[in-house]
Coordinates of C-alpha atoms (C1' of nucleotides) in Angstrom, one line a residue:
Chain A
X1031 CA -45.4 22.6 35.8
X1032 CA -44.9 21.6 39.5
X1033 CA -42.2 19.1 39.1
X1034 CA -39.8 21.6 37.3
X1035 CA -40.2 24.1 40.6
X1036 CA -39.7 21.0 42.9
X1037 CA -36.9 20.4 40.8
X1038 CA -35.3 24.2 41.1
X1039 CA -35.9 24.0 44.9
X1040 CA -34.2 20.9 45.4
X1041 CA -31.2 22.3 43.3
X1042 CA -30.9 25.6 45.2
X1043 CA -31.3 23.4 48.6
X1044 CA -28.1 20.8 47.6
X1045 CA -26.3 24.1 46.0
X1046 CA -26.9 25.7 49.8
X1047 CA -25.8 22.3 51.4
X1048 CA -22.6 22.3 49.5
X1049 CA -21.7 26.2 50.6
X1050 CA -22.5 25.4 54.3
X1051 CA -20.7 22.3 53.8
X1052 CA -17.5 24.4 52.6
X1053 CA -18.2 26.6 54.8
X1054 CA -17.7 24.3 57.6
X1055 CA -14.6 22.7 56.1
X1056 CA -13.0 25.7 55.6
X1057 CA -13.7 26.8 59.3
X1058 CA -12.1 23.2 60.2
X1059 CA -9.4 23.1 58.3
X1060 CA -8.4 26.1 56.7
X1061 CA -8.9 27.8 53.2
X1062 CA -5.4 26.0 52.2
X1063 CA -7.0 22.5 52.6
X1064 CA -10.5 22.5 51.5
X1065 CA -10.8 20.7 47.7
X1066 CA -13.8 19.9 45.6
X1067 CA -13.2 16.2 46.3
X1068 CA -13.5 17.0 49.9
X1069 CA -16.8 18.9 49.5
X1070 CA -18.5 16.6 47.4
X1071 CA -17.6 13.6 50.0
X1072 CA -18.6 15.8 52.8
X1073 CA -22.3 15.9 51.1
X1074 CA -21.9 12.3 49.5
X1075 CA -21.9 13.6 46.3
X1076 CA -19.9 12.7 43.5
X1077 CA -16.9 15.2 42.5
X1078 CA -18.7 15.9 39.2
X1079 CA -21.8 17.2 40.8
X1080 CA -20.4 20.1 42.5
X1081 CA -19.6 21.3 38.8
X1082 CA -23.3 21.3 38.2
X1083 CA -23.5 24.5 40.4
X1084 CA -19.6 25.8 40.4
X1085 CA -18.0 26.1 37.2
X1086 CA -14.7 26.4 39.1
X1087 CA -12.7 26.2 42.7
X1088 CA -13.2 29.4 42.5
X1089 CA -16.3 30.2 41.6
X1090 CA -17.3 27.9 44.8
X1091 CA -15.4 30.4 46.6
X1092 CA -16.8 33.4 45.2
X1093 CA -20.4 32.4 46.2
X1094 CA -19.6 31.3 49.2
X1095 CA -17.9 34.9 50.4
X1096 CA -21.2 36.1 48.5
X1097 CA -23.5 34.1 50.7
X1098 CA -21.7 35.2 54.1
X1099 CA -21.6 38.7 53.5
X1100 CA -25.6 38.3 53.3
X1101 CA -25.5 38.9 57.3
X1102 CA -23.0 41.9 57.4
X1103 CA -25.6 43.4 54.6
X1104 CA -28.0 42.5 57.7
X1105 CA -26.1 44.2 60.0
X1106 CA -25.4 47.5 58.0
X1107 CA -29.2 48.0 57.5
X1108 CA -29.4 47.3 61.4
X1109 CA -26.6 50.0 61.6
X1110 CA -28.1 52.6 59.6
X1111 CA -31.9 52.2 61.2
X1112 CA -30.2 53.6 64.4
X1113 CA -32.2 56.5 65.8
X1114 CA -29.8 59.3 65.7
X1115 CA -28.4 62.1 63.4
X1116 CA -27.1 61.2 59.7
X1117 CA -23.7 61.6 60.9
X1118 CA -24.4 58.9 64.0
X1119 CA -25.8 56.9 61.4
X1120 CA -23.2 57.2 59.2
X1121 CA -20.8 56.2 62.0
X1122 CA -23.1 53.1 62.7
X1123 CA -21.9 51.7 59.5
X1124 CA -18.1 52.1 60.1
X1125 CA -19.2 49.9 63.5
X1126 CA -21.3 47.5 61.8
X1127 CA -18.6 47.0 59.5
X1128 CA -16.0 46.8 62.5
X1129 CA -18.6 43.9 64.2
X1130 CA -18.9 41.9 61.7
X1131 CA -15.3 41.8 60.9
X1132 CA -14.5 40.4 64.7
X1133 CA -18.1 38.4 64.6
X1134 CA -16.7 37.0 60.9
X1135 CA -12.9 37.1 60.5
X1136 CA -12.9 34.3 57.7
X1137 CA -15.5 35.9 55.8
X1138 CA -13.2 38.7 55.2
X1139 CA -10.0 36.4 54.8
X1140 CA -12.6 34.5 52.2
X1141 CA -13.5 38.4 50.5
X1142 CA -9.5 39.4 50.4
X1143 CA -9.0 36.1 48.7
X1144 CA -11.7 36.0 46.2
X1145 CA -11.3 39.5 45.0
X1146 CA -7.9 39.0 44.1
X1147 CA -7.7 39.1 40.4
X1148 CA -6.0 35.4 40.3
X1149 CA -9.2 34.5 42.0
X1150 CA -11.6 36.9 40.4
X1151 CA -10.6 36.7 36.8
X1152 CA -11.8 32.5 37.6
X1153 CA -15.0 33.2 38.9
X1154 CA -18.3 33.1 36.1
X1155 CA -19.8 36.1 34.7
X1156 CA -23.3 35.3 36.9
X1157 CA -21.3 34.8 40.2
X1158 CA -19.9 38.3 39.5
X1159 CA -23.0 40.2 39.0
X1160 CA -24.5 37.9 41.8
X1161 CA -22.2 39.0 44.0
X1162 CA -22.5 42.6 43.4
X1163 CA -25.6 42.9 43.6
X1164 CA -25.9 41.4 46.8
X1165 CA -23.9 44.2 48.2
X1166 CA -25.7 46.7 46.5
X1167 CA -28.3 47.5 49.6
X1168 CA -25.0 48.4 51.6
X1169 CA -24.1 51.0 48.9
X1170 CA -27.9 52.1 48.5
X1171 CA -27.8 52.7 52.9
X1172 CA -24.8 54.9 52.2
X1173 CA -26.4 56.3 49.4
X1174 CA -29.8 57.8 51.6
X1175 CA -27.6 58.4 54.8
X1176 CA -25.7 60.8 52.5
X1177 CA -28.5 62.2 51.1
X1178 CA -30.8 63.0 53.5
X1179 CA -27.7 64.8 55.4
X1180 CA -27.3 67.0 52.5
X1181 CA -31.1 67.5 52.2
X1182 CA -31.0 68.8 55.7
X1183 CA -28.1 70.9 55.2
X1184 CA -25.5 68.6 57.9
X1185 CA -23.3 68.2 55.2
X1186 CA -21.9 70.3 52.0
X1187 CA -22.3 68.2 49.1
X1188 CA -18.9 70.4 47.4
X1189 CA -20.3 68.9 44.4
X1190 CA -19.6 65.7 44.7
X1191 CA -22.2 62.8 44.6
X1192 CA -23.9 60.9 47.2
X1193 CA -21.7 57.8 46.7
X1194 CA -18.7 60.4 46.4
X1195 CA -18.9 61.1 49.8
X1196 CA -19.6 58.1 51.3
X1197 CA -16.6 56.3 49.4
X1198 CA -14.1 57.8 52.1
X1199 CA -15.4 56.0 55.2
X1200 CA -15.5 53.0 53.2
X1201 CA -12.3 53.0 52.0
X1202 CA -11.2 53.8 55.5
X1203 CA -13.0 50.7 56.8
X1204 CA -11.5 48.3 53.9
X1205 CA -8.0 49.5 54.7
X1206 CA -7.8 48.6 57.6
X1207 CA -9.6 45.4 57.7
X1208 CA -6.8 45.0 55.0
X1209 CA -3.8 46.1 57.5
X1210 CA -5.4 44.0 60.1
X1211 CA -5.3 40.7 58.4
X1212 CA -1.9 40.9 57.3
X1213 CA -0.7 39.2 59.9
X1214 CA 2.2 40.4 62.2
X1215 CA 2.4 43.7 60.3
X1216 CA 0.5 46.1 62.6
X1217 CA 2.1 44.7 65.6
X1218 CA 5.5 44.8 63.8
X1219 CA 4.8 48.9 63.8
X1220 CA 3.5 48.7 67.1
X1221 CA -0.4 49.8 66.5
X1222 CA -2.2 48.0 69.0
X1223 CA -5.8 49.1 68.8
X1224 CA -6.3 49.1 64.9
X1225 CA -10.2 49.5 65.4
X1226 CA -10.1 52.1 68.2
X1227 CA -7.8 54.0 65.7
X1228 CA -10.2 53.4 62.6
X1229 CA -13.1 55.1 64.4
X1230 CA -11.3 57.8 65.6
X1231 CA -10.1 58.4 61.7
X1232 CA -13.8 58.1 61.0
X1233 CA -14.5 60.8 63.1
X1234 CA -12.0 62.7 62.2
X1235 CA -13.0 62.4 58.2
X1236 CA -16.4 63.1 59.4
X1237 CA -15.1 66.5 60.7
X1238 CA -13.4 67.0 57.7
X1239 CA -15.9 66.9 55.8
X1240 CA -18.4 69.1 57.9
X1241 CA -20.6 66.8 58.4
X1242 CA -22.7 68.7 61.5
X1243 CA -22.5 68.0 64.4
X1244 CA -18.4 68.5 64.7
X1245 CA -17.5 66.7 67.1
X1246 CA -14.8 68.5 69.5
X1247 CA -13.3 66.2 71.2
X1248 CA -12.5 62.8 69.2
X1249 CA -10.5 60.8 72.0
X1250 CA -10.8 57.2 72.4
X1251 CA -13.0 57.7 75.3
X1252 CA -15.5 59.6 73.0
X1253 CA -15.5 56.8 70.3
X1254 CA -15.9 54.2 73.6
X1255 CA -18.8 56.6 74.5
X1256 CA -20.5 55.9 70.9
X1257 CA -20.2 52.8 70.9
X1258 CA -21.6 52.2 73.9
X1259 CA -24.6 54.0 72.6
X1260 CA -25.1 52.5 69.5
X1261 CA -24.9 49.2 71.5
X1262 CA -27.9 49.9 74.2
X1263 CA -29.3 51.7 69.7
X1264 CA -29.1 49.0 67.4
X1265 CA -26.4 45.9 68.6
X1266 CA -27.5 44.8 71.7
X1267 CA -28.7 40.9 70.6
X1268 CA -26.2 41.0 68.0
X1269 CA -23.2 41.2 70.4
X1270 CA -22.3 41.1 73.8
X1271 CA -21.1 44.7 75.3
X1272 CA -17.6 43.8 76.3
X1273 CA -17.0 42.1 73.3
X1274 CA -17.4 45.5 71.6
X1275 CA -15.1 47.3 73.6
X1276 CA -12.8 45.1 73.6
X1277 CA -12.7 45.2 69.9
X1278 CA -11.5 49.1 70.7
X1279 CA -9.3 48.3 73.1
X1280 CA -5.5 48.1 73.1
X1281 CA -4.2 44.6 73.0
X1282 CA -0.8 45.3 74.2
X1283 CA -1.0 45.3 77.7
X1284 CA 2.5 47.3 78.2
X1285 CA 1.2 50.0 76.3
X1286 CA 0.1 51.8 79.7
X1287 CA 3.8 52.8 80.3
X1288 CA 4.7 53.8 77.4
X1289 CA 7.1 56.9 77.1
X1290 CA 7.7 57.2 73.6
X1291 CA 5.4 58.7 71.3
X1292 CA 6.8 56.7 68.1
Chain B
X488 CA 37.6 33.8 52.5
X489 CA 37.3 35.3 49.0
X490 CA 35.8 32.2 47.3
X491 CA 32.7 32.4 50.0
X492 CA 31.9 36.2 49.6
X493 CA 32.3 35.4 45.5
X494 CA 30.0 32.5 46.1
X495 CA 27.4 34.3 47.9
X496 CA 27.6 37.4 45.3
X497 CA 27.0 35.1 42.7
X498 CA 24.0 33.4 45.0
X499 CA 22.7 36.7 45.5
X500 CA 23.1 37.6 41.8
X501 CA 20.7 34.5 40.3
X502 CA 18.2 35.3 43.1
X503 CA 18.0 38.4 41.3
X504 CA 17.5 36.7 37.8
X505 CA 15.0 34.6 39.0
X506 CA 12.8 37.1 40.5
X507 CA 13.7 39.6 37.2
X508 CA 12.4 36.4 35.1
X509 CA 9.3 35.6 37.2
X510 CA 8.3 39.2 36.9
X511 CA 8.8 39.3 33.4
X512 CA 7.1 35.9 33.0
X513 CA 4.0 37.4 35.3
X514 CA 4.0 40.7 32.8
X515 CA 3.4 38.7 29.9
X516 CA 1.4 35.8 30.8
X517 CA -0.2 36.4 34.2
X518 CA -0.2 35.6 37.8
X519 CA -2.1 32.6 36.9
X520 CA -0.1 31.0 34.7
X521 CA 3.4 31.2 36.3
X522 CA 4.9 28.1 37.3
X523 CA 8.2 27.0 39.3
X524 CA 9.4 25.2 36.1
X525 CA 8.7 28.0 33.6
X526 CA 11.0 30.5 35.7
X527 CA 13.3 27.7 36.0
X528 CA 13.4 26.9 32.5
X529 CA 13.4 30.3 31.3
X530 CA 16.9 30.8 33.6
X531 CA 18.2 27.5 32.1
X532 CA 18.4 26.2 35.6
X533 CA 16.5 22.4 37.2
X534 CA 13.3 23.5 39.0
X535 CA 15.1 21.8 42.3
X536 CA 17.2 24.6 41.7
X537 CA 14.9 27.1 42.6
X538 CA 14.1 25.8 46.1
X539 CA 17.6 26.6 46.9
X540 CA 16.3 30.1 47.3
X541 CA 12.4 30.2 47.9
X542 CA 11.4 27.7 49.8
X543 CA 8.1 27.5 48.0
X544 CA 6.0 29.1 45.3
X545 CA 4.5 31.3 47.4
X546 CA 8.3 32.5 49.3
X547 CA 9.2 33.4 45.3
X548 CA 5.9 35.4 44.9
X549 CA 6.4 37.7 48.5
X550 CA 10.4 37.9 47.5
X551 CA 9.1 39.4 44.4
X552 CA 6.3 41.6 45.9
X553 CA 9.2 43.0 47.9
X554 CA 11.8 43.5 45.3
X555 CA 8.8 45.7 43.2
X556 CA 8.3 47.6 46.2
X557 CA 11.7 49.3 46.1
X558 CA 10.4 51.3 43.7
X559 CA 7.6 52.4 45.9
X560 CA 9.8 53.0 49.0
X561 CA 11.9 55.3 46.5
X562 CA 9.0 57.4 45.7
X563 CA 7.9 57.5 48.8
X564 CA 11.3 59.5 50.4
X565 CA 11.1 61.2 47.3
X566 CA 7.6 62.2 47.9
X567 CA 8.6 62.9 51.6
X568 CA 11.3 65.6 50.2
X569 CA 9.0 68.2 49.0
X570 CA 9.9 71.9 49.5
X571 CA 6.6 72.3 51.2
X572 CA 4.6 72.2 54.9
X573 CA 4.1 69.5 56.5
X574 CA 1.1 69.4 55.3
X575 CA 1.9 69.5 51.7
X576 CA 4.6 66.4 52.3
X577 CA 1.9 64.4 53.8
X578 CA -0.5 64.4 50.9
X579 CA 2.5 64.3 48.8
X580 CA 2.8 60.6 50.1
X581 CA -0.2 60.0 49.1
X582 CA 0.1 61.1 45.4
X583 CA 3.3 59.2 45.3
X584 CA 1.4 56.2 46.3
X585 CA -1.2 56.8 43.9
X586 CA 1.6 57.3 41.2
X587 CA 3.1 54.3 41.7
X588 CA 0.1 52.5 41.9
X589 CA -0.6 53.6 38.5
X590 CA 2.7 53.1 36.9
X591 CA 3.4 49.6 38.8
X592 CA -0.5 48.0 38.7
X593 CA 1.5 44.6 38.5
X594 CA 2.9 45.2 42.0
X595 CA -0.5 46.0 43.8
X596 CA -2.2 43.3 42.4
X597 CA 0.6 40.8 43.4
X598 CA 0.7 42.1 47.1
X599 CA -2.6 42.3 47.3
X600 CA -2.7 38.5 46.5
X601 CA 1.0 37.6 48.6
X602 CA -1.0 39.3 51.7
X603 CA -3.6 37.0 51.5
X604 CA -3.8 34.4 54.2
X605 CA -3.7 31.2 52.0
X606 CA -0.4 32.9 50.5
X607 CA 1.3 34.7 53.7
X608 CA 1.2 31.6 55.5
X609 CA 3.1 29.5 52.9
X610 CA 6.1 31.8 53.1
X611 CA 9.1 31.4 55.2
X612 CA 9.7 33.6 58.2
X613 CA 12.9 35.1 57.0
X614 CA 11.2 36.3 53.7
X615 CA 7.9 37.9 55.8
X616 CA 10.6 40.3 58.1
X617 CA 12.4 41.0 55.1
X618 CA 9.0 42.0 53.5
X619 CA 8.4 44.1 57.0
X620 CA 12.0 45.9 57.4
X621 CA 12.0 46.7 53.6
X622 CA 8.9 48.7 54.1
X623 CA 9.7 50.2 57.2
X624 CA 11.1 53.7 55.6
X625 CA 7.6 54.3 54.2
X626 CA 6.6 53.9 58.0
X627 CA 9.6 56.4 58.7
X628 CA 8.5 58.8 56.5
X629 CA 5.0 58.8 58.0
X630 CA 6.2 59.1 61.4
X631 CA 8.8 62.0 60.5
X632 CA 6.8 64.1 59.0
X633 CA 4.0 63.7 61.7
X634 CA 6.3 64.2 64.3
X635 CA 7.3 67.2 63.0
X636 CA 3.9 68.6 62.2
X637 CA 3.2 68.1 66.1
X638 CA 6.5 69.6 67.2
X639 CA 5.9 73.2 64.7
X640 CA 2.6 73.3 66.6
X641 CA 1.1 72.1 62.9
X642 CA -1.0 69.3 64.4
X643 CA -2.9 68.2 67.6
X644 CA -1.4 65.1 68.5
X645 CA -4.6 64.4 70.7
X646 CA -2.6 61.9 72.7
X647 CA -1.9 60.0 70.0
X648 CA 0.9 58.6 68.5
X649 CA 2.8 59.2 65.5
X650 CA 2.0 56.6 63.7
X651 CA -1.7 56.3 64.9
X652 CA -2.1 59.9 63.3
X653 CA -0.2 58.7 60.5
X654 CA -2.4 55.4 59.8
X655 CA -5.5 57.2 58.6
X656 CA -4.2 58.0 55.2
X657 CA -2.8 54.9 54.6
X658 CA -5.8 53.2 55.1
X659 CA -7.4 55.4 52.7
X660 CA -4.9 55.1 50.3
X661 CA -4.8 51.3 50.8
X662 CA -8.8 50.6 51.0
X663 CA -8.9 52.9 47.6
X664 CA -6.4 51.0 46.0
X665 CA -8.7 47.8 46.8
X666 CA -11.4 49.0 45.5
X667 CA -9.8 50.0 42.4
X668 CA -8.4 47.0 41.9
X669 CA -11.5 44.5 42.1
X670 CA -12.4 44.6 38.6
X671 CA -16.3 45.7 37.9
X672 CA -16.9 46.7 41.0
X673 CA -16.4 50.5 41.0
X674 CA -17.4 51.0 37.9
X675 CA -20.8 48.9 39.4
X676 CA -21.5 51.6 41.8
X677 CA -20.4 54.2 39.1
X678 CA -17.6 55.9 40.5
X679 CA -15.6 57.3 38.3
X680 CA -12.3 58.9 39.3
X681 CA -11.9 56.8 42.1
X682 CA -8.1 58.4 42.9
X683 CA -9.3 61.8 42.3
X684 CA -11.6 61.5 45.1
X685 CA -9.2 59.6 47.2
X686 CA -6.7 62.7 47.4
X687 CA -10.0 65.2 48.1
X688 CA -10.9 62.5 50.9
X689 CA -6.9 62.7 52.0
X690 CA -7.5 66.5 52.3
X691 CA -11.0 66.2 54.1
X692 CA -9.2 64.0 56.7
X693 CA -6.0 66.4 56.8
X694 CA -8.8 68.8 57.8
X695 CA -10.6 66.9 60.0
X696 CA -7.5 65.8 61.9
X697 CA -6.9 69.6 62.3
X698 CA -3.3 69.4 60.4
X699 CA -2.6 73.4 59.5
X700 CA -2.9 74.5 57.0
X701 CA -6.0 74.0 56.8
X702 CA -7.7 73.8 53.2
X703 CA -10.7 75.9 52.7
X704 CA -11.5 74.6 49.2
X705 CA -11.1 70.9 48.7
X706 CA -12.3 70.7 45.2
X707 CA -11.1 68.4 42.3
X708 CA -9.3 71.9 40.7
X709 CA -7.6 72.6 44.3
X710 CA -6.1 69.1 44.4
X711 CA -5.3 69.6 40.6
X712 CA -3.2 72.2 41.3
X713 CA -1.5 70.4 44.1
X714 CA -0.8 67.5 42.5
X715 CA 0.6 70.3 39.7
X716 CA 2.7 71.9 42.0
X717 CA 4.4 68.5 43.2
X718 CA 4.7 67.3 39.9
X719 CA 6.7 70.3 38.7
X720 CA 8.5 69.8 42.7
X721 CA 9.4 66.5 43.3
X722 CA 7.7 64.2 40.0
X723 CA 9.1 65.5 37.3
X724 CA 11.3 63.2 35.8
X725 CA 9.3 59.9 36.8
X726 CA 6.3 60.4 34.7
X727 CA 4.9 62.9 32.6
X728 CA 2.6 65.8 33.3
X729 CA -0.6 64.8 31.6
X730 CA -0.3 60.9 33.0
X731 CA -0.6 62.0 36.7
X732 CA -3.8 64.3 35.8
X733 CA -5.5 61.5 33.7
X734 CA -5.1 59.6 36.5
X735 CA -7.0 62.2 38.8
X736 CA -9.9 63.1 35.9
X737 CA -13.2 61.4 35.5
X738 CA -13.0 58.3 33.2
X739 CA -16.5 58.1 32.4
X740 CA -16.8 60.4 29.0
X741 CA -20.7 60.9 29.6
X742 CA -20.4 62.0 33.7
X743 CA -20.3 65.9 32.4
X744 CA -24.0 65.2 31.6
X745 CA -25.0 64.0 34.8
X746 CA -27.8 64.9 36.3
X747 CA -28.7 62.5 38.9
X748 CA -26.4 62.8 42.3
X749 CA -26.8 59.5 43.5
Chain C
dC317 C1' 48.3 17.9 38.9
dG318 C1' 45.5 14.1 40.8
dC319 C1' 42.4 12.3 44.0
dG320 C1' 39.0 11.9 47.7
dT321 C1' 35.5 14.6 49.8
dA322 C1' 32.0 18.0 50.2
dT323 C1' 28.7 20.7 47.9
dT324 C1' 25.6 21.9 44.3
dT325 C1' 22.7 20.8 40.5
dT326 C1' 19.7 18.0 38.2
dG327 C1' 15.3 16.3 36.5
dA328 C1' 12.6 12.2 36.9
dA329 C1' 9.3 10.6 40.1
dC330 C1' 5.6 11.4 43.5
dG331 C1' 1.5 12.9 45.4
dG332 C1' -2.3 15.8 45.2
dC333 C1' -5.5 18.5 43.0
dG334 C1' -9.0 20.6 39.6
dT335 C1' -11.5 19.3 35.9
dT336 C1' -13.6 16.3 32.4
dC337 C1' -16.4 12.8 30.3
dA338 C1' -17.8 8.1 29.0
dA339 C1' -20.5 5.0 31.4
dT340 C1' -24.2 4.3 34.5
dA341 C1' -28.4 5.3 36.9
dA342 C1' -32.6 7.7 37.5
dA343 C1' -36.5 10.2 35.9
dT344 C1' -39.8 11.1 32.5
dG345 C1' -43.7 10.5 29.5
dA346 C1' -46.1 8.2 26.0
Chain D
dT1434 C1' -43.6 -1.1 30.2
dC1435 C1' -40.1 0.7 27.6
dA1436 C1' -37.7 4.3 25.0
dT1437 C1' -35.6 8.6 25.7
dT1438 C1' -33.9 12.3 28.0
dT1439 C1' -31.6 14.0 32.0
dA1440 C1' -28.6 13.7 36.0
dT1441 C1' -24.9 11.5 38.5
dT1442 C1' -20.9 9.0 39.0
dG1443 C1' -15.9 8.5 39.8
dA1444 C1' -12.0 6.8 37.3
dA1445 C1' -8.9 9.0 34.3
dC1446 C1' -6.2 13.0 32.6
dG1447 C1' -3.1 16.6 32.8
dC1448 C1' -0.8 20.0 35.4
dC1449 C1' 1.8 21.5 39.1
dG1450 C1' 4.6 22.0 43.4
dT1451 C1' 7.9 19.6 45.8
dT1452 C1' 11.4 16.1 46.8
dC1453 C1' 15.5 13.4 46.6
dA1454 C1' 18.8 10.0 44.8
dA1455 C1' 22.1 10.3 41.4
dA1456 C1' 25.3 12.9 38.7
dA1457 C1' 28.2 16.8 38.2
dT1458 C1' 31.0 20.2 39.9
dA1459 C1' 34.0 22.5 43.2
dC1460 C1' 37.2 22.3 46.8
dG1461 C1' 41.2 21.2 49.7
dC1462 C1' 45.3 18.7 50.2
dG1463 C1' 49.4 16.0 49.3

DNA sequence: CGCGTATTTTGAACGGCGTTCAATAAATGA
DNA sequence: TCATTTATTGAACGCCGTTCAAAATACGCG
């Protein structure tokens, strides 16, 4: 029956028009002001339609942080095809992850939002699972990066599992996408280059875990020197080169004098 | 002026009830379903009442994510006490963190949604620096017991700042916490004792960050017996033995079985 | 104590929003 | 062509955060 997969098409196509409409509105005008009357007059739709795809607010929301976190799965498989050791690999993700955050702020404002449980506990059962698996091919990168380092003996498994390993960069990475997006509290403690910091910390865990080859020196410039390589490896195309660094960088400018080591 | 001090006690003094209220109100019936009237109502006050002392929904929500988090800040010194290296205090924060997060769920989840943009931006200015300076002991701590790690020739400050050496375990701590807290989504990627592994990833990074001394062991028995010894040091008395260690143990009853390490 | 003024409290009213559903329109197929 | 199913519409509903004019209370002074 041709007309019913014409018909499922055309469906999936309005469903994709009303994301990238809210998408647009929200980029506008803010998270705070976008309403389903607003979207459905954006697409000139009736309100009612929109519930023919979303069975809430939220679950509008919940697909549309699904359906922009498509190109930071994009990126992480980029990340983790870069030519280099398990460990390099491994740090490509933490990068990746770092990029697309600067490349995508409100797509990680959206994801802080949506996985709170006022949020969450709104969203349908299919969106859920829909939006889970979706993220599953970053989980399944971590996954073979871990496991082909402890195949080739860079890194004691210690008994844990491949997953259980990778969960601390991860959670170092969420953190602090986390720390910077509440807004005024890392400057109120005075860390100025929270991304610089968070690669250094990945480096460090790295270490930590003896995941060969230890890096001796992990100093800013060595995490600049990285980067740098993983640009000319895998992000060239995807970003511009100063852009990067900058994202490294420290943002207060007086922090060149400063004497005390608080 | 004693009529003004007694005014401004008693002003203080139904702030308090309020926010005791709301968080009763939240306990029982959700985030979701907490309106301005129902804690005005359940006070015997007007609703315009309220508005005296938040100046929105959201101003109540952050006054109350900062009143729970006294209790935090509390464990926190307390964790920060320990009879123990520097070392030791430092992953003692951590397990306080994890402690609390575990006796107080109500408070992570309500930050986690007050720090969203939509909500962070609704509250006043006066409430967000009282949110700040309340937390900056926690931030003490940190820096206190990294300073004097660096001083005793404990740990490489790499040119780094206190904080900046202190900020890797709080991300962890804080990405972990995230993780645990979006509902499915851990037990999605089957991970099981997601706090358990935190405070192994705590020691891999302690390690890694070259913080003396150093641990030669990190398995889930050698942070047992840590989180033993501070129990009987500094937790005693704020929750019971066997409710700490559940919250470190595998929750999945079948994972003793496992055979695949993915 | 009494009275005028300042301050606080009240809760009905307002505006906006998410969601629903009876009415309407469009599509289908015999 | 027309009956029937399906999809769309948008006004209506209920709820909620917020406001503000009116009422109540507290205060200062003679």
């Amino acid at each position: 029956m041709g007309t019913q997969e014409r018909k499922a098409r055309e469906f999936a196509a309005r469903e994709d028009l009303f994301l990238d409409t809210a998408r647009r509105l929200i980029l506008g005008d803010g998270l705070l002001s976008l309403t389903m009357a607003r979207v459905a007059a954006a697409c000139d739709y009736a309100t009612g339609t929109l519930y023919q795809h979303f069975s809430s607010k939220e679950d509008l929301l919940l697909a549309l942080s699904t359906l922009m976190s498509g190109d930071r799965v994009e990126l992480f498989c980029r990340a983790a095809g870069f030519d280099g050791t398990t460990r390099d690999r491994m740090f490509a993700l933490s990068v990746a992850d770092v990029l697309f955050a600067s490349q995508c702020p409100e797509h990680f404002r959206l994801a802080q939002y949506v996985f709170t449980e006022a949020v969450w506990s709104a969203t349908s059962e299919a969106r859920r699972t829909q939006a889970l698996e979706r993220s599953q091919p970053m989980c399944e990168e971590v996954r073979s990066i871990v496991r082909q380092a402890v195949d080739e003996g860079d890194l004691p498994d210690r008994g844990l599992r491949n997953l259980d390993l990778g969960v601390g960069p991860w959670t170092l990475c969420l953190g602090m996408h986390t720390l910077v997006h509440a807004d005024g509290l890392l400057s109120f403690y005075d860390v100025n280059r929270p991304y610089g910091l968070l690669l250094q910390h990945i480096e460090f865990l790295l270490n930590g875990l003896g995941w060969k080859p230890l890096v001796d020196d992990i100093s800013a410039s060595h995490v600049a020197d990285k980067v740098e390589r993983l640009w000319r490896g895998v992000f060239h195309g995807v970003c511009d080169r100063e852009g990067l660094h900058v994202l490294l960088s420290d943002l207060d400018t007086n922090s060149t004098n400063r004497t005390n080591r608080d």
